[in-house]
Coordinates of C-alpha atoms in Angstrom, one line a residue:
Chain A
X1 CA 93.5 117.8 120.9
X2 CA 90.4 118.9 122.9
X3 CA 87.5 116.6 123.2
X4 CA 85.1 118.6 121.0
X5 CA 87.7 118.7 118.1
X6 CA 88.1 114.9 118.5
X7 CA 84.3 114.5 118.5
X8 CA 84.0 116.6 115.3
X9 CA 86.9 114.6 113.6
X10 CA 85.3 111.3 114.4
X11 CA 81.8 112.4 113.4
X12 CA 83.0 113.6 110.0
X13 CA 85.3 110.6 109.7
X14 CA 82.3 108.2 110.0
X15 CA 80.4 110.2 107.4
X16 CA 83.3 110.3 105.0
X17 CA 83.9 106.5 105.5
X18 CA 80.2 105.6 105.1
X19 CA 79.1 107.8 102.3
X20 CA 80.8 105.8 99.5
X21 CA 79.1 102.6 100.8
X22 CA 75.8 104.4 100.8
X23 CA 76.4 105.4 97.2
X24 CA 77.4 101.9 96.3
X25 CA 74.2 100.6 97.9
X26 CA 72.2 103.2 96.0
X27 CA 74.0 102.4 92.8
X28 CA 73.1 98.7 93.2
X29 CA 69.5 99.8 93.9
X30 CA 69.6 101.8 90.7
X31 CA 70.9 98.8 88.7
X32 CA 68.4 96.4 90.2
X33 CA 65.5 98.8 89.6
X34 CA 66.5 99.7 86.1
X35 CA 68.0 96.6 84.5
X36 CA 67.2 93.5 86.6
X37 CA 63.8 91.8 85.9
X38 CA 61.6 91.6 88.9
X39 CA 61.5 87.8 88.6
X40 CA 65.3 87.4 88.7
X41 CA 65.9 87.2 92.4
X42 CA 62.9 85.1 93.3
X43 CA 64.0 82.7 90.6
X44 CA 67.6 82.7 91.8
X45 CA 66.8 81.8 95.3
X46 CA 64.0 79.4 94.4
X47 CA 60.6 78.8 96.0
X48 CA 61.9 76.6 98.8
X49 CA 63.1 78.6 101.9
X50 CA 65.7 76.0 102.9
X51 CA 67.4 76.2 99.5
X52 CA 67.2 80.0 99.5
X53 CA 68.7 80.2 103.0
X54 CA 71.7 78.1 102.1
X55 CA 72.2 79.9 98.8
X56 CA 72.0 83.3 100.5
X57 CA 74.5 82.3 103.2
X58 CA 76.9 81.0 100.5
X59 CA 76.4 84.2 98.5
X60 CA 77.8 86.1 101.4
X61 CA 81.3 84.7 100.6
X62 CA 81.1 86.2 97.1
X63 CA 79.8 89.8 97.6
X64 CA 82.2 92.3 99.1
X65 CA 79.4 94.3 100.7
X66 CA 79.7 95.8 104.1
X67 CA 76.9 96.2 106.6
X68 CA 76.3 99.9 105.8
X69 CA 75.0 99.2 102.4
X70 CA 73.5 95.8 102.8
X71 CA 70.3 96.7 104.7
X72 CA 68.8 98.8 101.9
X73 CA 69.8 96.0 99.4
X74 CA 68.0 93.5 101.6
X75 CA 64.9 95.7 101.5
X76 CA 65.2 96.0 97.7
X77 CA 65.4 92.2 97.5
X78 CA 62.2 91.9 99.6
X79 CA 60.5 94.4 97.4
X80 CA 61.5 92.4 94.4
X81 CA 59.9 89.2 95.8
X82 CA 62.7 87.5 97.6
X83 CA 61.3 85.9 100.9
X84 CA 62.1 88.0 104.0
X85 CA 64.0 85.1 105.6
X86 CA 66.3 84.7 102.6
X87 CA 66.9 88.5 102.4
X88 CA 67.8 88.6 106.1
X89 CA 70.2 85.7 105.7
X90 CA 72.0 87.5 102.8
X91 CA 72.0 90.7 104.9
X92 CA 73.8 88.9 107.7
X93 CA 76.1 86.8 105.5
X94 CA 77.6 89.4 103.2
X95 CA 79.2 91.6 105.9
X96 CA 80.2 88.6 108.0
X97 CA 81.7 86.3 105.4
X98 CA 82.8 88.4 102.4
X99 CA 86.3 88.2 100.9
X100 CA 87.5 91.5 102.3
X101 CA 86.5 90.4 105.8
X102 CA 88.3 87.1 105.3
X103 CA 91.5 89.0 104.1
X104 CA 91.5 91.6 106.9
X105 CA 90.9 89.0 109.6
X106 CA 93.6 86.8 108.2
X107 CA 96.0 89.7 108.3
X108 CA 95.1 91.0 111.7
X109 CA 95.1 87.5 113.4
X110 CA 98.1 86.1 111.6
X111 CA 99.5 84.9 115.0
X112 CA 96.2 83.5 116.2
X113 CA 94.8 81.4 113.3
X114 CA 92.2 79.8 115.6
X115 CA 90.4 83.1 115.8
X116 CA 90.3 83.2 112.0
X117 CA 88.9 79.7 111.6
X118 CA 86.4 80.1 114.4
X119 CA 85.2 83.5 113.2
X120 CA 84.1 82.2 109.8
X121 CA 82.9 78.8 110.9
X122 CA 80.8 80.3 113.7
X123 CA 79.5 83.2 111.5
X124 CA 78.4 80.7 108.8
X125 CA 76.6 78.6 111.4
X126 CA 75.0 81.6 113.0
X127 CA 73.8 83.0 109.7
X128 CA 72.2 79.6 108.8
X129 CA 70.7 79.2 112.3
X130 CA 69.2 82.7 112.3
X131 CA 67.8 81.9 108.8
X132 CA 66.1 78.8 110.0
X133 CA 64.9 80.6 113.2
X134 CA 63.3 83.2 110.9
X135 CA 61.8 80.5 108.7
X136 CA 60.3 78.9 111.8
X137 CA 58.7 82.1 113.1
X138 CA 57.6 82.9 109.6
X139 CA 56.0 79.5 108.8
X140 CA 52.5 81.1 108.9
X141 CA 53.7 84.4 107.6
X142 CA 54.0 86.0 111.0
X143 CA 57.0 88.1 110.0
X144 CA 56.6 88.6 106.2
X145 CA 53.0 89.5 106.4
X146 CA 54.0 92.7 108.1
X147 CA 54.5 95.5 105.5
X148 CA 57.8 97.1 105.0
X149 CA 58.1 100.5 106.7
X150 CA 56.9 103.4 104.5
X151 CA 59.4 105.2 102.3
X152 CA 60.5 108.8 102.9
X153 CA 58.6 111.8 101.7
X154 CA 58.2 112.7 98.1
X155 CA 58.6 109.1 97.0
X156 CA 55.2 107.6 96.5
X157 CA 54.1 110.0 93.8
X158 CA 56.9 108.8 91.6
X159 CA 55.8 105.2 91.9
X160 CA 52.4 106.3 90.6
X161 CA 54.1 108.0 87.8
X162 CA 56.2 105.1 86.6
X163 CA 54.3 102.1 87.9
X164 CA 53.8 99.2 85.6
X165 CA 56.0 97.4 83.1
X166 CA 57.0 97.9 79.5
X167 CA 58.5 101.3 80.0
X168 CA 61.4 102.5 77.8
X169 CA 64.9 102.1 79.2
X170 CA 65.1 105.9 79.7
X171 CA 62.0 105.8 81.9
X172 CA 63.3 102.8 83.8
X173 CA 66.5 104.6 84.5
X174 CA 64.6 107.7 85.7
X175 CA 62.6 105.5 88.0
X176 CA 65.8 103.7 89.1
X177 CA 67.5 107.1 89.9
X178 CA 64.5 108.2 91.9
X179 CA 64.6 104.9 93.9
X180 CA 68.3 105.1 94.4
X181 CA 68.1 108.7 95.7
X182 CA 65.3 107.8 98.0
X183 CA 67.3 104.9 99.3
X184 CA 70.3 107.1 99.9
X185 CA 68.3 109.7 101.9
X186 CA 66.4 107.0 103.8
X187 CA 69.6 105.7 105.2
X188 CA 71.7 108.9 105.5
X189 CA 69.7 110.3 108.4
X190 CA 70.2 107.2 110.4
X191 CA 73.9 107.1 109.6
X192 CA 74.3 110.7 110.8
X193 CA 72.4 109.9 114.1
X194 CA 74.6 106.8 114.6
X195 CA 77.7 108.9 113.8
X196 CA 76.8 111.4 116.5
X197 CA 76.2 108.7 119.0
X198 CA 79.3 106.7 118.2
X199 CA 81.5 109.8 118.3
X200 CA 80.1 110.9 121.6
X201 CA 80.6 107.5 123.2
X202 CA 84.2 107.2 121.8
X203 CA 85.2 110.6 123.1
X204 CA 83.2 111.1 126.3
X205 CA 83.1 107.6 127.7
X206 CA 85.6 107.7 130.6
X207 CA 88.9 105.9 130.0
X208 CA 89.1 102.5 131.7
X209 CA 85.5 101.6 131.7
X210 CA 86.1 98.7 129.3
X211 CA 89.3 97.7 131.1
X212 CA 87.1 96.8 134.2
X213 CA 85.7 93.9 132.2
X214 CA 88.9 92.7 130.5
X215 CA 89.9 90.4 133.2
X216 CA 87.7 87.4 132.4
X217 CA 85.9 85.8 129.5
X218 CA 82.7 85.8 131.5
X219 CA 82.6 89.6 131.7
X220 CA 84.9 90.3 128.7
X221 CA 82.7 88.7 126.1
X222 CA 79.6 90.8 126.9
X223 CA 81.8 93.8 127.2
X224 CA 83.3 93.3 123.8
X225 CA 79.9 92.6 122.3
X226 CA 78.7 95.9 123.8
X227 CA 81.8 97.6 122.5
X228 CA 81.0 96.3 119.0
X229 CA 77.4 97.6 119.3
X230 CA 78.5 101.0 120.5
X231 CA 81.4 101.6 118.1
X232 CA 79.5 100.4 115.0
X233 CA 82.8 99.2 113.5
X234 CA 82.9 98.4 109.8
X235 CA 83.2 94.6 109.3
X236 CA 85.9 95.1 106.7
X237 CA 88.3 96.4 109.4
X238 CA 86.9 95.2 112.7
X239 CA 89.5 92.5 113.0
X240 CA 92.2 95.1 113.4
X241 CA 90.3 96.7 116.2
X242 CA 89.8 93.3 117.9
X243 CA 93.4 92.4 117.5
X244 CA 94.4 95.7 119.1
X245 CA 92.3 95.0 122.2
X246 CA 95.1 93.1 123.8
X247 CA 93.6 93.2 127.3
X248 CA 90.9 90.7 126.1
X249 CA 91.2 87.0 125.3
X250 CA 90.2 85.2 122.1
X251 CA 86.6 84.5 123.2
X252 CA 85.7 88.1 123.9
X253 CA 87.3 89.1 120.6
X254 CA 85.2 86.5 118.8
X255 CA 82.1 88.0 120.5
X256 CA 83.1 91.4 119.0
X257 CA 83.7 89.9 115.6
X258 CA 80.6 87.8 115.4
X259 CA 78.1 90.4 116.7
X260 CA 79.4 93.6 115.0
X261 CA 78.6 92.8 111.4
X262 CA 74.9 92.1 112.3
X263 CA 74.0 94.2 115.3
X264 CA 75.2 97.7 116.3
X265 CA 73.6 101.0 116.9
X266 CA 73.4 102.2 113.3
X267 CA 72.3 98.8 112.1
X268 CA 69.5 98.5 114.6
X269 CA 68.3 101.9 113.6
X270 CA 68.4 100.8 109.9
X271 CA 66.7 97.5 110.6
X272 CA 63.8 99.2 112.2
X273 CA 63.6 101.9 109.5
X274 CA 63.8 99.5 106.5
X275 CA 62.6 96.0 107.6
X276 CA 59.3 94.8 109.1
X277 CA 59.3 95.7 112.8
X278 CA 58.8 92.2 114.0
X279 CA 61.7 90.9 111.9
X280 CA 64.0 93.7 113.3
X281 CA 62.9 92.8 116.8
X282 CA 63.5 89.1 116.3
X283 CA 67.0 89.8 115.0
X284 CA 67.8 92.2 117.8
X285 CA 66.7 89.7 120.4
X286 CA 67.8 86.4 119.0
X287 CA 71.2 87.1 117.4
X288 CA 73.1 88.2 120.5
X289 CA 71.7 85.2 122.4
X290 CA 72.9 82.9 119.6
X291 CA 76.4 84.6 119.6
X292 CA 76.7 83.9 123.3
X293 CA 75.7 80.3 122.8
X294 CA 78.3 80.0 120.0
X295 CA 80.9 81.5 122.3
X296 CA 80.1 79.0 125.0
X297 CA 80.6 76.2 122.6
X298 CA 83.8 77.7 121.2
X299 CA 85.2 78.1 124.7
X300 CA 85.4 74.3 125.0
X301 CA 87.9 74.3 122.1
X302 CA 89.9 77.5 122.7
X303 CA 91.7 77.7 126.0
Chain B
X1 CA 37.5 111.1 89.8
X2 CA 37.3 109.9 86.3
X3 CA 39.8 107.6 84.6
X4 CA 40.7 110.3 82.1
X5 CA 41.3 112.9 84.9
X6 CA 43.7 110.6 86.8
X7 CA 45.9 110.3 83.8
X8 CA 46.5 114.0 83.6
X9 CA 49.9 114.8 85.0
X10 CA 51.7 118.1 85.4
X11 CA 55.2 119.0 86.4
X12 CA 55.3 120.7 89.8
X13 CA 58.4 122.2 91.3
X14 CA 59.3 120.5 94.6
X15 CA 61.4 122.3 97.2
X16 CA 62.0 118.9 98.8
X17 CA 63.6 117.5 95.6
X18 CA 65.6 120.7 95.1
X19 CA 67.0 120.3 98.7
X20 CA 67.9 116.7 97.9
X21 CA 69.8 117.9 94.8
X22 CA 71.7 120.4 96.9
X23 CA 72.5 117.8 99.5
X24 CA 73.7 115.3 96.9
X25 CA 75.9 117.9 95.3
X26 CA 77.3 119.1 98.6
X27 CA 78.3 115.6 99.6
X28 CA 79.9 115.0 96.3
X29 CA 81.7 118.3 96.2
X30 CA 82.9 117.9 99.8
X31 CA 84.4 114.5 99.1
X32 CA 86.2 115.9 96.0
X33 CA 87.3 118.9 98.1
X34 CA 89.0 116.5 100.6
X35 CA 91.1 115.1 97.7
X36 CA 91.9 118.5 96.4
X37 CA 92.9 119.6 99.9
X38 CA 94.9 116.5 100.6
X39 CA 92.9 116.0 103.8
X40 CA 91.3 112.8 102.8
X41 CA 94.2 111.0 104.5
X42 CA 93.0 112.5 107.8
X43 CA 89.9 110.4 107.6
X44 CA 90.2 107.1 105.7
X45 CA 92.6 104.4 104.7
X46 CA 94.1 104.5 101.2
X47 CA 92.1 101.4 100.1
X48 CA 88.9 103.3 100.3
X49 CA 90.1 106.4 98.5
X50 CA 89.3 105.2 95.0
X51 CA 85.8 104.2 96.0
X52 CA 85.4 107.6 97.7
X53 CA 86.5 109.5 94.6
X54 CA 84.2 107.5 92.4
X55 CA 81.3 108.1 94.8
X56 CA 81.9 111.8 94.8
X57 CA 81.6 111.9 91.0
X58 CA 78.5 109.7 91.2
X59 CA 76.9 112.0 93.7
X60 CA 77.6 115.1 91.6
X61 CA 76.3 113.3 88.5
X62 CA 73.1 112.2 90.4
X63 CA 72.6 115.8 91.7
X64 CA 72.8 117.2 88.2
X65 CA 70.5 114.5 86.8
X66 CA 67.9 114.4 89.6
X67 CA 64.9 116.5 88.7
X68 CA 63.6 119.3 90.9
X69 CA 60.2 118.7 89.4
X70 CA 57.8 115.9 90.2
X71 CA 54.9 114.9 88.0
X72 CA 51.7 114.9 89.9
X73 CA 48.1 114.1 89.1
X74 CA 45.8 117.0 89.4
X75 CA 43.9 115.6 92.4
X76 CA 47.2 115.3 94.4
X77 CA 47.5 119.0 94.8
X78 CA 44.6 119.0 97.2
X79 CA 46.3 116.6 99.7
X80 CA 48.3 119.1 101.8
X81 CA 49.7 118.3 105.2
X82 CA 49.7 121.0 107.9
X83 CA 52.1 123.9 107.2
X84 CA 54.4 123.2 110.2
X85 CA 54.8 119.5 109.3
X86 CA 55.5 120.5 105.7
X87 CA 58.1 122.9 106.8
X88 CA 59.8 120.3 109.1
X89 CA 59.7 117.7 106.3
X90 CA 61.1 120.1 103.9
X91 CA 64.0 121.3 106.1
X92 CA 65.0 117.8 107.2
X93 CA 67.3 117.3 104.1
X94 CA 68.9 120.6 105.0
X95 CA 69.9 119.1 108.4
X96 CA 71.8 116.4 106.5
X97 CA 74.2 119.1 105.4
X98 CA 75.5 119.5 108.9
X99 CA 78.7 117.3 108.5
X100 CA 79.5 118.9 105.2
X101 CA 79.2 122.4 106.7
X102 CA 81.2 121.3 109.7
X103 CA 83.9 119.8 107.5
X104 CA 84.2 122.9 105.4
X105 CA 84.5 125.4 108.3
X106 CA 86.9 123.4 110.5
X107 CA 90.0 122.0 108.9
X108 CA 90.8 118.5 110.2
X109 CA 93.3 118.1 113.1
X110 CA 95.3 115.0 113.7
X111 CA 94.6 112.8 116.7
X112 CA 97.2 113.3 119.3
X113 CA 98.0 111.6 122.6
X114 CA 94.9 110.0 124.3
X115 CA 95.2 107.9 127.4
X116 CA 92.1 106.0 126.3
X117 CA 93.4 105.2 122.9
X118 CA 96.8 104.2 124.3
X119 CA 95.1 101.3 126.1
X120 CA 94.3 99.7 122.7
X121 CA 97.8 100.0 121.2
X122 CA 98.6 97.4 118.7
X123 CA 101.5 95.0 118.5
X124 CA 102.4 92.1 116.4
X125 CA 103.3 90.4 119.6
X126 CA 103.9 86.7 119.5
X127 CA 105.9 86.9 116.3
X128 CA 104.2 87.9 113.1
X129 CA 106.5 85.9 110.9
X130 CA 110.0 84.6 110.9
X131 CA 112.5 87.4 111.1
X132 CA 114.0 88.3 107.8
X133 CA 117.6 89.4 108.4
X134 CA 117.6 91.3 105.1
X135 CA 114.5 93.4 106.2
X136 CA 116.4 96.4 107.4
X137 CA 118.6 96.4 104.3
X138 CA 115.5 97.0 102.2
X139 CA 113.8 100.3 102.2
X140 CA 110.4 100.1 103.9
X141 CA 107.6 102.5 103.4
X142 CA 109.1 104.8 106.0
X143 CA 107.5 108.1 105.2
X144 CA 110.4 110.4 106.1
X145 CA 112.9 111.6 103.6
X146 CA 116.4 111.5 104.7
X147 CA 118.9 114.0 103.6
X148 CA 120.9 111.1 102.2
X149 CA 119.7 108.0 100.4
X150 CA 119.8 104.7 102.3
X151 CA 123.0 103.0 101.6
X152 CA 125.0 106.1 100.9
X153 CA 127.6 107.3 103.4
X154 CA 126.9 111.0 103.7
X155 CA 125.9 111.4 107.3
X156 CA 128.1 113.7 109.3
X157 CA 129.1 110.7 111.4
X158 CA 129.3 108.4 108.4
X159 CA 126.3 106.5 109.5
X160 CA 123.4 105.3 107.4
X161 CA 119.8 104.8 108.6
X162 CA 117.0 102.8 107.1
X163 CA 113.8 104.9 107.2
X164 CA 110.9 102.8 108.6
X165 CA 107.6 103.7 110.0
X166 CA 106.6 102.7 113.5
X167 CA 104.4 99.9 112.2
X168 CA 107.3 98.3 110.3
X169 CA 109.6 98.6 113.2
X170 CA 107.0 97.1 115.5
X171 CA 106.6 94.2 113.1
X172 CA 110.4 93.6 113.0
X173 CA 110.7 93.7 116.8
X174 CA 107.9 91.3 117.2
X175 CA 109.1 88.9 114.5
X176 CA 112.4 88.6 116.2
X177 CA 114.1 91.9 117.0
X178 CA 117.2 90.2 118.1
X179 CA 118.2 89.7 114.5
X180 CA 118.5 93.4 114.0
X181 CA 120.5 94.5 117.1
X182 CA 122.9 97.2 116.0
X183 CA 121.1 98.0 112.7
X184 CA 120.3 101.7 112.3
X185 CA 116.9 103.0 111.7
X186 CA 115.2 106.4 111.3
X187 CA 111.6 106.5 112.5
X188 CA 109.1 109.3 112.9
X189 CA 106.3 109.7 115.3
X190 CA 105.0 111.8 118.2
X191 CA 106.3 111.5 121.8
X192 CA 104.3 110.0 124.6
X193 CA 105.9 110.3 128.0
X194 CA 104.8 107.3 130.0
X195 CA 105.2 107.3 133.7
X196 CA 105.6 103.6 133.8
X197 CA 108.9 103.6 132.0
X198 CA 112.2 104.8 133.3
X199 CA 113.3 108.4 133.0
X200 CA 115.4 108.0 129.8
X201 CA 112.8 106.1 127.8
X202 CA 109.8 107.5 125.9
X203 CA 107.2 106.0 123.6
X204 CA 107.2 106.9 120.0
X205 CA 103.6 106.7 118.6
X206 CA 101.9 106.8 115.2
X207 CA 98.2 106.1 114.7
X208 CA 97.2 103.4 112.3
X209 CA 94.0 103.9 110.5
X210 CA 92.7 100.5 109.3
X211 CA 89.5 101.9 107.7
X212 CA 88.6 105.3 109.1
X213 CA 89.8 107.6 111.8
X214 CA 87.1 106.5 114.3
X215 CA 89.0 103.2 114.5
X216 CA 92.5 104.6 114.7
X217 CA 94.7 102.8 117.1
X218 CA 98.2 103.6 118.3
X219 CA 101.3 101.6 117.2
X220 CA 104.4 102.3 119.4
X221 CA 108.0 101.6 119.9
X222 CA 110.2 102.5 122.9
X223 CA 113.1 104.9 122.4
X224 CA 115.9 105.3 124.8
X225 CA 117.7 108.7 124.9
X226 CA 119.3 111.0 127.4
X227 CA 117.3 113.8 125.7
X228 CA 114.0 112.3 126.8
X229 CA 113.3 114.7 129.6
X230 CA 113.3 117.7 127.3
X231 CA 110.6 116.2 125.1
X232 CA 107.0 117.0 125.6
X233 CA 104.1 114.6 124.9
X234 CA 102.7 115.2 121.4
X235 CA 105.9 116.6 120.0
X236 CA 106.7 115.2 116.6
X237 CA 110.2 113.9 116.2
X238 CA 112.4 111.9 113.9
X239 CA 114.6 109.4 115.9
X240 CA 117.9 108.3 114.4
X241 CA 119.2 105.4 116.3
X242 CA 120.1 101.7 116.5
X243 CA 118.1 98.7 117.4
X244 CA 119.1 97.6 120.9
X245 CA 118.0 95.0 123.4
X246 CA 116.3 96.4 126.4
X247 CA 118.7 96.1 129.4
X248 CA 115.9 96.1 131.8
X249 CA 112.8 95.0 129.9
X250 CA 110.3 95.7 132.7
X251 CA 111.4 99.3 133.1
X252 CA 112.3 100.2 129.6
X253 CA 109.6 98.5 127.6
X254 CA 106.6 98.5 129.9
X255 CA 103.5 97.7 127.9
X256 CA 105.5 96.2 125.0
X257 CA 106.8 92.7 125.1
X258 CA 109.2 92.7 122.2
X259 CA 112.3 93.2 124.4
X260 CA 113.7 95.7 121.8
X261 CA 114.1 99.4 121.8
X262 CA 115.6 102.1 119.6
X263 CA 118.7 103.6 121.2
X264 CA 118.6 107.1 119.9
X265 CA 121.8 108.7 118.5
X266 CA 120.1 111.9 117.7
X267 CA 116.5 113.3 117.7
X268 CA 115.2 115.9 115.4
X269 CA 112.2 118.0 116.4
X270 CA 109.7 118.2 113.6
X271 CA 106.4 119.7 112.7
X272 CA 103.5 117.3 112.3
X273 CA 103.9 115.7 108.9
X274 CA 101.3 116.3 106.2
X275 CA 99.9 112.8 106.7
X276 CA 100.2 112.0 110.4
X277 CA 98.7 108.6 110.2
X278 CA 99.8 105.2 108.9
X279 CA 97.0 104.6 106.4
X280 CA 98.6 103.4 103.2
X281 CA 99.0 100.0 101.7
X282 CA 102.4 98.6 102.4
X283 CA 103.1 95.8 100.1
X284 CA 106.9 95.7 100.2
X285 CA 108.1 92.5 101.8
X286 CA 108.1 91.7 104.7
X287 CA 105.8 94.6 105.6
X288 CA 102.5 93.5 104.4
X289 CA 99.8 95.3 106.3

């Protein structure tokens, strides 16, 4: 198969894989907009940030949502009054800790259970730590005071048209559909850009580049983290990819598994498009550092 | 502007919203088309297919329901962006059709041999589970149809073969291939001629798709056969043979550490199967993957 055909296959493959999750995300957006009272989520997570952070991290274990659809949902939560910090924690927790990820990791690492335990223990601690870091930086509203990036074209008019409460169910559903379609298109462009980039890297990056780093944990961990960022692997299946990377040890594989659900090319594009810029930057800068710190700690326990 | 004037709305046709309708419909129709065309298996694992099918219907429904008209207040007609900017903004949704158009005009091809992908080949090395001596007596999800049912004695040499796919065989080898020495298997894949193995050994490969084709990784078993030299890399074959212990593990199974090979009794050349990947649920014991 020539390289361009492979590029095309992978590009379309990413789109086919991702579209259902975008639809799922848009559907949730529609349901939230149409049927869930605006006070529901703020009440659920409570006024105290610490409680909200812990609840949002635990909620990650329950919702089988992957990282493709979670960013617009986090934005929707913020729009509905959930504190930015809590929404970001849920955005990280759901793709890192959800039941599908637990099942797939357990299947892929059946011969290396320590990777399974460390993945979820470390992910939970990382999610909580990031939440409290955000809470610290946001203690005077430094993050949440920044407005969410503007929505795509053709959207604001509709808000005018349907703003306010007390509309009929039909009107609410129409407004929900408009919001859902806007969400879908807001994300789709970034997904396509990331798909082109990912396919290009997969096909045209020379063979053996990654093998250079496979020899040691010191080089292997950053290499696998970079690999996670470049390939934008879905967290539901990333364990199989990590398990297949037999040249690498457990620590680099954990680096891949911990970083991938939160930071990769497509997610960074989405964070900057949908979340306040300062929050996106803080996540981009702090999370990889915290993953490296976690790997250093884990390396004392895994030989 | 007076309060009364701001409440006056009128429906205005929006080319932007019409394009959105078209894009939604095109994505929905394309996903449905992949099912109709049986080419969905070239892209994703079976577990995502139901969600994909439902999504396609939702997209089509949304396209039909989404209005091409937007209600605007009278004063909003006066706020017009420059023409070039309006044109670019309007045409952006059309660009989103690129993957759909690309998908329609070029039928999907299966991944073939790739040196880069071979470096990430998968193995259940280390022993996935205790070997089950009955495993080869059960029919796996081997996706080849033998001319004779397993268990029957209809082969021209009075032999029976258990059809397994490469993943299942790899599982058995890793779980303790020694338990199956001498058992006959039929396994399908494409040939990879590896310079690191000896002349009469080749690698039989299938790609496993854990979620989508971008993450496909090869699963392999080694096959020993005197016919090896006549086989080209990427040629699809069905190997009928017996599980054997590698006599010279370093030379015969380089890259694999199971110590087992398939000693071929005959090799049939085949066209690429309709589904070239391993991307289906396999729930039959002991092949849970």
